[in-house]
mmCIF file of C-alpha atoms in Angstrom:
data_model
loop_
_atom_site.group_PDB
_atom_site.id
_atom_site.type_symbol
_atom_site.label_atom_id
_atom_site.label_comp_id
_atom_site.label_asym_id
_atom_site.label_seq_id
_atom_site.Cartn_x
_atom_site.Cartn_y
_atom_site.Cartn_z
ATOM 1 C CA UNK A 18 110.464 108.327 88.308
ATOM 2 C CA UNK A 19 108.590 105.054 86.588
ATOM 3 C CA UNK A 20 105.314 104.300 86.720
ATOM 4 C CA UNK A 21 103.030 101.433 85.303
ATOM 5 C CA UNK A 22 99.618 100.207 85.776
ATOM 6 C CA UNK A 23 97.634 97.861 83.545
ATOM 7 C CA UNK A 24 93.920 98.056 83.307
ATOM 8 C CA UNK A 25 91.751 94.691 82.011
ATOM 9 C CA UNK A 26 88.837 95.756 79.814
ATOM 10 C CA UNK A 27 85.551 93.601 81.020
ATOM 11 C CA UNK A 28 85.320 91.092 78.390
ATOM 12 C CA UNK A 29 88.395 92.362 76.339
ATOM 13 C CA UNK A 30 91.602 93.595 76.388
ATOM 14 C CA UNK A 31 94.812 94.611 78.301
ATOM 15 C CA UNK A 32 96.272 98.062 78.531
ATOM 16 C CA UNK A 33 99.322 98.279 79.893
ATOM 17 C CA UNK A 34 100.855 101.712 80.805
ATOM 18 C CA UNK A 35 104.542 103.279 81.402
ATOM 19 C CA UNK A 36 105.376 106.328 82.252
ATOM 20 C CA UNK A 37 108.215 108.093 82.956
ATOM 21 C CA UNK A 38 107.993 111.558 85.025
ATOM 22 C CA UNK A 39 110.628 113.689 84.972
ATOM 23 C CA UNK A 40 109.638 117.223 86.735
ATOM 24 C CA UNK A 41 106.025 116.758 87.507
ATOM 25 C CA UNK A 42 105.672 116.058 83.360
ATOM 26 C CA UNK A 43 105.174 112.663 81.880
ATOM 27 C CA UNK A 44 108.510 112.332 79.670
ATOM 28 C CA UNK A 45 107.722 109.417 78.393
ATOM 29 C CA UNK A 46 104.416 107.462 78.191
ATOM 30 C CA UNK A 47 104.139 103.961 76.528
ATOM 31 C CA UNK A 48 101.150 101.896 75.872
ATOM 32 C CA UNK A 49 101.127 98.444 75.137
ATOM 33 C CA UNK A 50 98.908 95.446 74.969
ATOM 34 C CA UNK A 51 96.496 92.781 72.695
ATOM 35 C CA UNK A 52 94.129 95.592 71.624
ATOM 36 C CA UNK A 53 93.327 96.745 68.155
ATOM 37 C CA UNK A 54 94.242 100.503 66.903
ATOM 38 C CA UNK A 55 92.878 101.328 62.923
ATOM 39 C CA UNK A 56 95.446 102.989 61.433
ATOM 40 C CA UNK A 57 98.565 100.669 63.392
ATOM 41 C CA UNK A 58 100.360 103.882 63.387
ATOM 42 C CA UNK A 59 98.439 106.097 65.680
ATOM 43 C CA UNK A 60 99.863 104.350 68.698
ATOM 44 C CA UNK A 61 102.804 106.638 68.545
ATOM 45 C CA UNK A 62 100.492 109.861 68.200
ATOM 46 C CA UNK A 63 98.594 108.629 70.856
ATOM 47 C CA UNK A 64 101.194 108.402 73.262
ATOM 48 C CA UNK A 65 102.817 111.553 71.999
ATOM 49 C CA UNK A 66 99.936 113.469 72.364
ATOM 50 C CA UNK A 67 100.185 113.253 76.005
ATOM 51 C CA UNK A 68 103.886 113.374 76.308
ATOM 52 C CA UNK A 69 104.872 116.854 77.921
ATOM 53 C CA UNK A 70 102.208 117.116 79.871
ATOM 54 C CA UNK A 71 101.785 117.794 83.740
ATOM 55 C CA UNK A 72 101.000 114.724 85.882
ATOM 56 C CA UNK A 73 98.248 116.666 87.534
ATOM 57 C CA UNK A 74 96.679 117.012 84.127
ATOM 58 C CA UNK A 75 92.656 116.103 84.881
ATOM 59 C CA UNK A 76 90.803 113.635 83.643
ATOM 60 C CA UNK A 77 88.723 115.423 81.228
ATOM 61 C CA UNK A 78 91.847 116.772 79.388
ATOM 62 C CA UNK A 79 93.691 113.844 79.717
ATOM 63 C CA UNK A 80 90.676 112.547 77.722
ATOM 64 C CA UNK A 81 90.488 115.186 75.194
ATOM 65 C CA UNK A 82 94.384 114.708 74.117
ATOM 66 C CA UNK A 83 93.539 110.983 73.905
ATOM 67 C CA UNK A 84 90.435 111.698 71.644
ATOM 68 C CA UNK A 85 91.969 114.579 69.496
ATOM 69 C CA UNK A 86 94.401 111.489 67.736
ATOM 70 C CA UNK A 87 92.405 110.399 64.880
ATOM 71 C CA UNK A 88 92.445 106.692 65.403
ATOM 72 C CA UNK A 89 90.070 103.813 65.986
ATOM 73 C CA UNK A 90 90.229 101.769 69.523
ATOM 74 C CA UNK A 91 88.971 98.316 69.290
ATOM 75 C CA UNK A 92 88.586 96.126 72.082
ATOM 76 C CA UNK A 93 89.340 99.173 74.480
ATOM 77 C CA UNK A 94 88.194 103.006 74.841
ATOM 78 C CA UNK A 95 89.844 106.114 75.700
ATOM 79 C CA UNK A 96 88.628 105.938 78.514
ATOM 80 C CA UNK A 97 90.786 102.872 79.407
ATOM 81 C CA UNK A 98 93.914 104.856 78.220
ATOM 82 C CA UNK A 99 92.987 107.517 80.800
ATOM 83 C CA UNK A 100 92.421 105.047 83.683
ATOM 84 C CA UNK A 101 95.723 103.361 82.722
ATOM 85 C CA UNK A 102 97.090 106.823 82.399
ATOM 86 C CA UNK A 103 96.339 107.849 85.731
ATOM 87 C CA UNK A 104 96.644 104.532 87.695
ATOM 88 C CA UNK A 105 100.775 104.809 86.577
ATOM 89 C CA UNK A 106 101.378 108.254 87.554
ATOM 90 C CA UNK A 107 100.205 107.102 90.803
ATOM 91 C CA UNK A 108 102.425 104.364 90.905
ATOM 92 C CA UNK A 109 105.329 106.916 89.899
ATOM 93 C CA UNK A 110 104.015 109.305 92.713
ATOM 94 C CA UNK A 111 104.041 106.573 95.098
ATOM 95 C CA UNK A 112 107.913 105.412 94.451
ATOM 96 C CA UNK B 19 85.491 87.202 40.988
ATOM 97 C CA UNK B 20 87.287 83.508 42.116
ATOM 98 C CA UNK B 21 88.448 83.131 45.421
ATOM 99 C CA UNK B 22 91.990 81.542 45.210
ATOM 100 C CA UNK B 23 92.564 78.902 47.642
ATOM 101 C CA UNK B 24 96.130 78.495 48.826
ATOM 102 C CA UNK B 25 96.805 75.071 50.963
ATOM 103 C CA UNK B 26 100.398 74.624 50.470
ATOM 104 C CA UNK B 27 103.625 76.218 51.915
ATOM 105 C CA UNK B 28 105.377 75.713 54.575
ATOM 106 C CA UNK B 29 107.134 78.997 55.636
ATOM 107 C CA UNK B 30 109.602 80.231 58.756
ATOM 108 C CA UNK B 31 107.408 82.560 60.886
ATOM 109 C CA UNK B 32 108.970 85.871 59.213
ATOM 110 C CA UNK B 33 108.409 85.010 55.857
ATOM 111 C CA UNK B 34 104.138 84.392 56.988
ATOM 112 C CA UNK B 35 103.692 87.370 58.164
ATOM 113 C CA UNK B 36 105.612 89.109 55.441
ATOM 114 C CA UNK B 37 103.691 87.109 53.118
ATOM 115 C CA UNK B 38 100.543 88.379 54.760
ATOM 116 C CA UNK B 39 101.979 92.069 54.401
ATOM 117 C CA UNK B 40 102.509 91.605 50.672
ATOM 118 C CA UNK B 41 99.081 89.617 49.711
ATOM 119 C CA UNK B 42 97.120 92.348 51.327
ATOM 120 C CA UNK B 43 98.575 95.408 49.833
ATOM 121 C CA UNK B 44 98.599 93.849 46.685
ATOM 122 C CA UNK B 45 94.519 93.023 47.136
ATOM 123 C CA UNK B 46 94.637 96.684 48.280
ATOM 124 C CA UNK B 47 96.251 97.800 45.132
ATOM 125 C CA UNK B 48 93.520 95.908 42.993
ATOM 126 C CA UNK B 49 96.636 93.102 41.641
ATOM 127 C CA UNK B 50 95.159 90.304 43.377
ATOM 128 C CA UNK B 51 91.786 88.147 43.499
ATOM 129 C CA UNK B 52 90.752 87.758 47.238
ATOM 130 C CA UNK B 53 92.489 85.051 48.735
ATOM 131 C CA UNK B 54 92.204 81.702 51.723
ATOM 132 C CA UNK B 55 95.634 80.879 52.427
ATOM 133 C CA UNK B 56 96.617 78.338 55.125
ATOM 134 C CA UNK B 57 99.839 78.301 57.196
ATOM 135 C CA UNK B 58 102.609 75.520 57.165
ATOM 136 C CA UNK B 59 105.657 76.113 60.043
ATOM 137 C CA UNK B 60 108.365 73.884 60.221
ATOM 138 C CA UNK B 61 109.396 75.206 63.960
ATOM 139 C CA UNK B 62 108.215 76.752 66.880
ATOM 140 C CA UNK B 63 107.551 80.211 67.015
ATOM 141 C CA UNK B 64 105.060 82.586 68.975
ATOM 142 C CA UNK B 65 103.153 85.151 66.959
ATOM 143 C CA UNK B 66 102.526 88.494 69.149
ATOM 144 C CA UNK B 67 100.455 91.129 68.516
ATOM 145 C CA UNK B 68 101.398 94.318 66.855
ATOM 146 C CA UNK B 69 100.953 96.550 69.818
ATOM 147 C CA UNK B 70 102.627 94.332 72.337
ATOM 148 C CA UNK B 71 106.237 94.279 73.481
ATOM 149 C CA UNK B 72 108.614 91.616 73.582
ATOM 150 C CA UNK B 73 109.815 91.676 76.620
ATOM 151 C CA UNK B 74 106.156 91.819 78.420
ATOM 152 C CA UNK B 75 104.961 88.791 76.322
ATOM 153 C CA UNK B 76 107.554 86.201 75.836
ATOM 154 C CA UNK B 77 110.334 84.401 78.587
ATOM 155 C CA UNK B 78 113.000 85.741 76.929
ATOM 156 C CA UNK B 79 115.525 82.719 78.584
ATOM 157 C CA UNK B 80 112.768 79.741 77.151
ATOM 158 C CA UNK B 81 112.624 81.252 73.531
ATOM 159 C CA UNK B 82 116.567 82.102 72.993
ATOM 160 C CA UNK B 83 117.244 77.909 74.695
ATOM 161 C CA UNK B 84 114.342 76.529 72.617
ATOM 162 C CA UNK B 85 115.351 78.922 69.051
ATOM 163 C CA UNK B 86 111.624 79.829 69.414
ATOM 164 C CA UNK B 87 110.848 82.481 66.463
ATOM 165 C CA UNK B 88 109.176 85.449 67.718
ATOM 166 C CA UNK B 89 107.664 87.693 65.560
ATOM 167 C CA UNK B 90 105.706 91.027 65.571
ATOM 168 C CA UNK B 91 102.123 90.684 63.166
ATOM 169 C CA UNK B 92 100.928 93.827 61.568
ATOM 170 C CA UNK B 93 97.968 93.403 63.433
ATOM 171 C CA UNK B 94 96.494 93.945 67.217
ATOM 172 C CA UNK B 95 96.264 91.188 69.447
ATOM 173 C CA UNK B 96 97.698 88.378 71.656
ATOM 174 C CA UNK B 97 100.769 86.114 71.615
ATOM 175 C CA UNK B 98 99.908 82.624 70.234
ATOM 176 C CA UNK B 99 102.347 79.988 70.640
ATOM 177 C CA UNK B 100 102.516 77.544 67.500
ATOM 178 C CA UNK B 101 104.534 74.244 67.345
ATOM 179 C CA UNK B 102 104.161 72.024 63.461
ATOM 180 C CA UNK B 103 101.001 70.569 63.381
ATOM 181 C CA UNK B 104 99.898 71.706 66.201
ATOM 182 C CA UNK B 105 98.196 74.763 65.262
ATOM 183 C CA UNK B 106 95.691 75.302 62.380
ATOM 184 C CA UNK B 107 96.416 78.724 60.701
ATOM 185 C CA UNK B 108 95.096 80.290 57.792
ATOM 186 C CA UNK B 109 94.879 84.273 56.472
ATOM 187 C CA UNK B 110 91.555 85.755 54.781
ATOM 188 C CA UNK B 111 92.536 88.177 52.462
ATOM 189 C CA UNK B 112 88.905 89.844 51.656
ATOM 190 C CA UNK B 113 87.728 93.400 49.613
ATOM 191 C CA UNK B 114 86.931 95.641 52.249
ATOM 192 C CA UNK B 115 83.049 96.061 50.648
ATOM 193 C CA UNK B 116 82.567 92.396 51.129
ATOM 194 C CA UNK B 117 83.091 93.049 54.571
ATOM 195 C CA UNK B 118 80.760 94.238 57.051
ATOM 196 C CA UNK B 119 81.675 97.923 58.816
ATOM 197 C CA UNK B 120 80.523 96.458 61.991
ATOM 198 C CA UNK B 121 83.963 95.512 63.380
ATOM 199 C CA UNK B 122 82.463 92.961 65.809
ATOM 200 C CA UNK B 123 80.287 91.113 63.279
ATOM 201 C CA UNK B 124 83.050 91.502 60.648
ATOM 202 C CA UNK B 125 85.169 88.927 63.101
ATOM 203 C CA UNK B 126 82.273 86.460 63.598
ATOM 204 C CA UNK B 127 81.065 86.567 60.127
ATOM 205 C CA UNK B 128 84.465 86.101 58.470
ATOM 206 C CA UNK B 129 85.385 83.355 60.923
ATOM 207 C CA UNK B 130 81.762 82.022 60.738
ATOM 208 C CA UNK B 131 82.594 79.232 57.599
ATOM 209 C CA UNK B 132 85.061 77.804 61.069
ATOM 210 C CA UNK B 133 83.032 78.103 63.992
ATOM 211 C CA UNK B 134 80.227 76.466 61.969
ATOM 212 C CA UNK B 135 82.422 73.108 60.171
ATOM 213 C CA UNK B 136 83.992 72.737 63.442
ATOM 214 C CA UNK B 137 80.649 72.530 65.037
ATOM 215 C CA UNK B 138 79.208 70.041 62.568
ATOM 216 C CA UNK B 139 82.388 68.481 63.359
ATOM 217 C CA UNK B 140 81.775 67.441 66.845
ATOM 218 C CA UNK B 141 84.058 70.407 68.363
ATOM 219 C CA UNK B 142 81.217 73.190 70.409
ATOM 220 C CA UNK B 143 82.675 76.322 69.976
ATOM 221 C CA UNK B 144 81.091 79.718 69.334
ATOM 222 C CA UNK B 145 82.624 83.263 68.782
ATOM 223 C CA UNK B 146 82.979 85.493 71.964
ATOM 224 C CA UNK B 147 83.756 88.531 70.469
ATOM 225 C CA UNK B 148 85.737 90.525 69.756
ATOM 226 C CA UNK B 149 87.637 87.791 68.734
ATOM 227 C CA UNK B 150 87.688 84.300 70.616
ATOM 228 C CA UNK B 151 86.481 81.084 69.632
ATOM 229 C CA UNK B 152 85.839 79.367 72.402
ATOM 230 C CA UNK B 153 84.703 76.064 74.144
ATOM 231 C CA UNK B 154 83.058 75.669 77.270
ATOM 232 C CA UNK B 155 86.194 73.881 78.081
ATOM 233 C CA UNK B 156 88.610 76.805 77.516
ATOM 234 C CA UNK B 157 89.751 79.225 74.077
ATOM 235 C CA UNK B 158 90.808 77.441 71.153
ATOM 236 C CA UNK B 159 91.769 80.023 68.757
ATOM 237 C CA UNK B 160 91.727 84.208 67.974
ATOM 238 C CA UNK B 161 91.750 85.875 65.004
ATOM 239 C CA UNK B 162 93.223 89.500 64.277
ATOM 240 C CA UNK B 163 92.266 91.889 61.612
ATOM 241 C CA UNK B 164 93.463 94.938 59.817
ATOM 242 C CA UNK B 165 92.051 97.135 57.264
ATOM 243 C CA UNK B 166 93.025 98.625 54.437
ATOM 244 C CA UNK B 167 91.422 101.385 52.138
ATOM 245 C CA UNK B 168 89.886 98.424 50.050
ATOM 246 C CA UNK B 169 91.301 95.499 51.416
ATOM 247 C CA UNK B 170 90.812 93.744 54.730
ATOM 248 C CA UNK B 171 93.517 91.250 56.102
ATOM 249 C CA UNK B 172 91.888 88.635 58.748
ATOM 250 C CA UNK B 173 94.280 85.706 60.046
ATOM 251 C CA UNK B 174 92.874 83.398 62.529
ATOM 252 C CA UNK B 175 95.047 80.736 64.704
ATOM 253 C CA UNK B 176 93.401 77.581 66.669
ATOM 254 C CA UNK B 177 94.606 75.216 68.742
ATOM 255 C CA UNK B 178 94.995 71.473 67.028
ATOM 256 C CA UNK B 179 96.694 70.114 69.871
ATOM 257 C CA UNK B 180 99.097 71.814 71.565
ATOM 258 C CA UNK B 181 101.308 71.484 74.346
ATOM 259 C CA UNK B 182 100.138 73.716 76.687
ATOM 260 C CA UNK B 183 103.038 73.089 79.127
ATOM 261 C CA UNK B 184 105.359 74.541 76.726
ATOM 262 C CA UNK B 185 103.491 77.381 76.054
ATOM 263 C CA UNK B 186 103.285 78.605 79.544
ATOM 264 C CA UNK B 187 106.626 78.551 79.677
ATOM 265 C CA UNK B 188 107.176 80.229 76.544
ATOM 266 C CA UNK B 189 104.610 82.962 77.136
ATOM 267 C CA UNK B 190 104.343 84.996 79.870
ATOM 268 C CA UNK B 191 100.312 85.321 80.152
ATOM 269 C CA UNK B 192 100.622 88.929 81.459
ATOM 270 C CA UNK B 193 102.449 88.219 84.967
ATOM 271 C CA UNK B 194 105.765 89.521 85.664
ATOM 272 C CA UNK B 195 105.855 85.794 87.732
ATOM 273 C CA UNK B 196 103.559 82.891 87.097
ATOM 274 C CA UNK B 197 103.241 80.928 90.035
ATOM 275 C CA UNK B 198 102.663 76.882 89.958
ATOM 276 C CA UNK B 199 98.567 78.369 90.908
ATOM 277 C CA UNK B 200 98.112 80.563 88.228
ATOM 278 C CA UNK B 201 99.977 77.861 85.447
ATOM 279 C CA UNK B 202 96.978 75.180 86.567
ATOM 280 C CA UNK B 203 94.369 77.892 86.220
ATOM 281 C CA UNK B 204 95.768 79.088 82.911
ATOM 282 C CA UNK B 205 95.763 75.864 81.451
ATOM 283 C CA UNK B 206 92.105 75.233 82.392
ATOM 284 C CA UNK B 207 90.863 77.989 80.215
ATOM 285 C CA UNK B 208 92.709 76.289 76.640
ATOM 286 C CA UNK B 209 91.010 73.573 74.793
ATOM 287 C CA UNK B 210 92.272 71.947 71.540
ATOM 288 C CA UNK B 211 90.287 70.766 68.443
ATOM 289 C CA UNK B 212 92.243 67.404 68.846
ATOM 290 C CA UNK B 213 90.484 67.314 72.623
ATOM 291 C CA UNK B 214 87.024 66.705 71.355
ATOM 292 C CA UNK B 215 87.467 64.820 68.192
ATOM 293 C CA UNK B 216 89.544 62.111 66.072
ATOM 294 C CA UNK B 217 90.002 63.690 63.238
ATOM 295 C CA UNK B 218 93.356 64.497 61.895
ATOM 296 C CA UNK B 219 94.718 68.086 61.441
ATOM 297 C CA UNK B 220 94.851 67.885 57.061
ATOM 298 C CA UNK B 221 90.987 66.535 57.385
ATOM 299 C CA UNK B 222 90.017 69.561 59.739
ATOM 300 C CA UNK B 223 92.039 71.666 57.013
ATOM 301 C CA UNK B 224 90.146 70.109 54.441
ATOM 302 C CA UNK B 225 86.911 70.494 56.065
ATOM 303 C CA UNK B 226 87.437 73.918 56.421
ATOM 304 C CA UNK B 227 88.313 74.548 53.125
ATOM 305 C CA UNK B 228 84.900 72.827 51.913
ATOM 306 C CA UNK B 229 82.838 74.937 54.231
ATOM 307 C CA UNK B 230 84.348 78.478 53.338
ATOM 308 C CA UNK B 231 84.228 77.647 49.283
ATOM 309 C CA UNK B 232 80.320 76.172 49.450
ATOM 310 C CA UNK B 233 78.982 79.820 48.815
ATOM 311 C CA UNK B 234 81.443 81.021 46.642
ATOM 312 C CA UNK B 235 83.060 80.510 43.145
ATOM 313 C CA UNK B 236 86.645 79.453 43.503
ATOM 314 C CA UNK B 237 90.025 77.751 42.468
ATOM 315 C CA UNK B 238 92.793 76.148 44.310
ATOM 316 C CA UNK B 239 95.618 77.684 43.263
ATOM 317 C CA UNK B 240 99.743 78.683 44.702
ATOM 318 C CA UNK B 241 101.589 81.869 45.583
ATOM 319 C CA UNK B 242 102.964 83.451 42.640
ATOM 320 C CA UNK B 243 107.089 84.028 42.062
ATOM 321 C CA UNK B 244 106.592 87.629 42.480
ATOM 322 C CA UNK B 245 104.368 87.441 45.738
ATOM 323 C CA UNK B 246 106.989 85.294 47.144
ATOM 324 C CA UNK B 247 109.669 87.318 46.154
ATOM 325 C CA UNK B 248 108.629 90.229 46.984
ATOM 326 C CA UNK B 249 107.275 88.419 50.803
ATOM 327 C CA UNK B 250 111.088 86.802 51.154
ATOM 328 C CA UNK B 251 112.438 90.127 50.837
ATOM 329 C CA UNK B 252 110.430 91.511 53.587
ATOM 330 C CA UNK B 253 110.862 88.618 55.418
ATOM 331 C CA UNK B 254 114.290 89.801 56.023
ATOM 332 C CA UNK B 255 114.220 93.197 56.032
ATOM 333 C CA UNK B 256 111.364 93.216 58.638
ATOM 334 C CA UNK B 257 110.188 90.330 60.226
ATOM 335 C CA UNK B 258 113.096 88.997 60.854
ATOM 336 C CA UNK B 259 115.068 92.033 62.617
ATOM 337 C CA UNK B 260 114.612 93.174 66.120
ATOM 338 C CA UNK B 261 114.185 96.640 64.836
ATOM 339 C CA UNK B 262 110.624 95.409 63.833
ATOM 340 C CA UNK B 263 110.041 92.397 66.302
ATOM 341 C CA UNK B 264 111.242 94.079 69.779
ATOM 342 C CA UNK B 265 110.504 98.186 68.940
ATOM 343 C CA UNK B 266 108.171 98.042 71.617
#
């Protein structure tokens, strides 16, 4: 199953979000759009930090993997991953 | 130390942003005095931010029917669409301790020299952070930064006057379809410097230039033969592959 969901930062950017579930895990995440991450390369630990993991995973942890990556966000939060995060498992759920 | 002012070039889109790559790590490394460089592009090509992908961004069938150059930067941000002389462009390369921690102010100040000439020029724009520069009338440019351990790369694109029909259709503005509604709106919300005044793109260029240098000491000067070297040799080995450009 695919999901996606973007999320539009008030006055800034666009996160974009795919995931792909494959037995109630996310086997794939992606996240994509015109934000800023300080160092480039912590993208990819950001999304594989919460590769693997359940879809029912809650918030708070969802936000804990997001914030363990040591990496700067500009233009966008964690919290915006998270939303993002959520809003396209529940586009996967609802397939 | 003198700032070296570079106003000459005219590059494909690969070998700018491969020249960008090279200029800051070599400011980085200490083997370079900072540097202003401005961008010359003989063709079309769209600019898209590091953390973007391809196919999200840019209508694949316009680009490949048009030869429109896409090209991934090292840094965050949006796709720009460029056509010649229709875009002013120009790269800060700055030490990071000239450069204020504040990532916010660190856009407005370094694009300040800009936002003020172009005021004084007749064009109202002001910064709306994190990193527009806008007129009432609509965006005219966006800059995009990254940083180094002791160097700071910060590359800023406005609109002279560009076709914004042809960007619309080269850039997908987020929507998987953009209806005939959503083009008009778009195309409200993008204003060019060549909208508000007469004067011609090398005398905004010029005027630019005199506004950054008035605090500072400075020289105009070129790229050196190993810079561009080294740049044409990333040029192809990065910018110009789809291994780099569409690995999102």
């Amino acid at each position: 199953m695919d999901g996606e969901a973007s999320v539009k930062v008030p006055n800034g950017k666009l996160v974009k979000v795919k995931v792909k579930i494959s037995e109630n895990r996310l086997e794939e995440v992606n996240i994509r759009g015109d934000f800023f991450i300080e160092p480039a390369e912590a993208l990819h630990d950001l999304e594989e930090n919460i590769e693997n993991i359940s879809v029912d995973t809650n918030r708070e942890d969802l936000l804990d993997y997001i914030n363990n990556v040591e990496a700067e966000l500009i233009g966008f939060s964690s919290e915006d991953i998270v939303k993002a995060v959520r809003e396209a498992i529940e586009d996967g759920d609802s397939e | 130390m003198k700032w070296r002012i570079v106003n000459e070039g005219e590059y494909s889109e690969a070998m700018h942003h491969a020249i960008d790559e090279v200029l800051t790590k070599r400011l980085n490394n200490g083997d370079m005095q900072p540097t202003l460089r401005f961008w010359y592009r003989p063709h079309t090509s769209i600019p898209m931010g590091r953390f973007q992908a391809y196919h999200d961004e840019v209508q694949d069938d316009y680009i490949k029917e048009n030869d429109i150059e896409v090209v991934r930067r090292i840094t965050g941000g949006g796709a720009m669409f460029s056509e010649p002389d229709n875009v002013i462009t120009y790269s800060i390369y700055i030490p990071k301790e000239q450069v204020n921690e504040n990532i916010e102010k660190s856009y407005q100040e370094l694009d300040n020299f800009a936002v003020k000439k172009l005021n004084e020029l007749g064009v109202n724009v002001s910064y709306k952070p994190l990193n527009d520069i806008e007129h009432q009338d609509g965006k005219i440019g966006g800059a995009a930064q990254t940083r180094k351990e002791n160097a700071v790369l910060h590359h800023t694109m406005m609109s002279y006057d560009l076709n914004t029909r042809r960007m619309l259709k080269a850039l997908r503005i987020g929507k998987k379809k953009v209806s005939d509604k959503a083009i008009s709106s778009a195309e409200k919300r993008v204003s060019r410097i060549s909208d508000h005044i007469d004067h011609e793109r090398e005398e905004v260029i010029e005027e630019l230039i005199q506004s950054f240098v008035e605090d500072k000491k400075w020289e105009k000067g070129s790229l050196t033969s190993e810079e561009l070297e080294e740049a044409e040799i990333l040029a192809k080995k990065k910018f110009s592959t789809d291994e780099w450009n569409k690995k999102l």
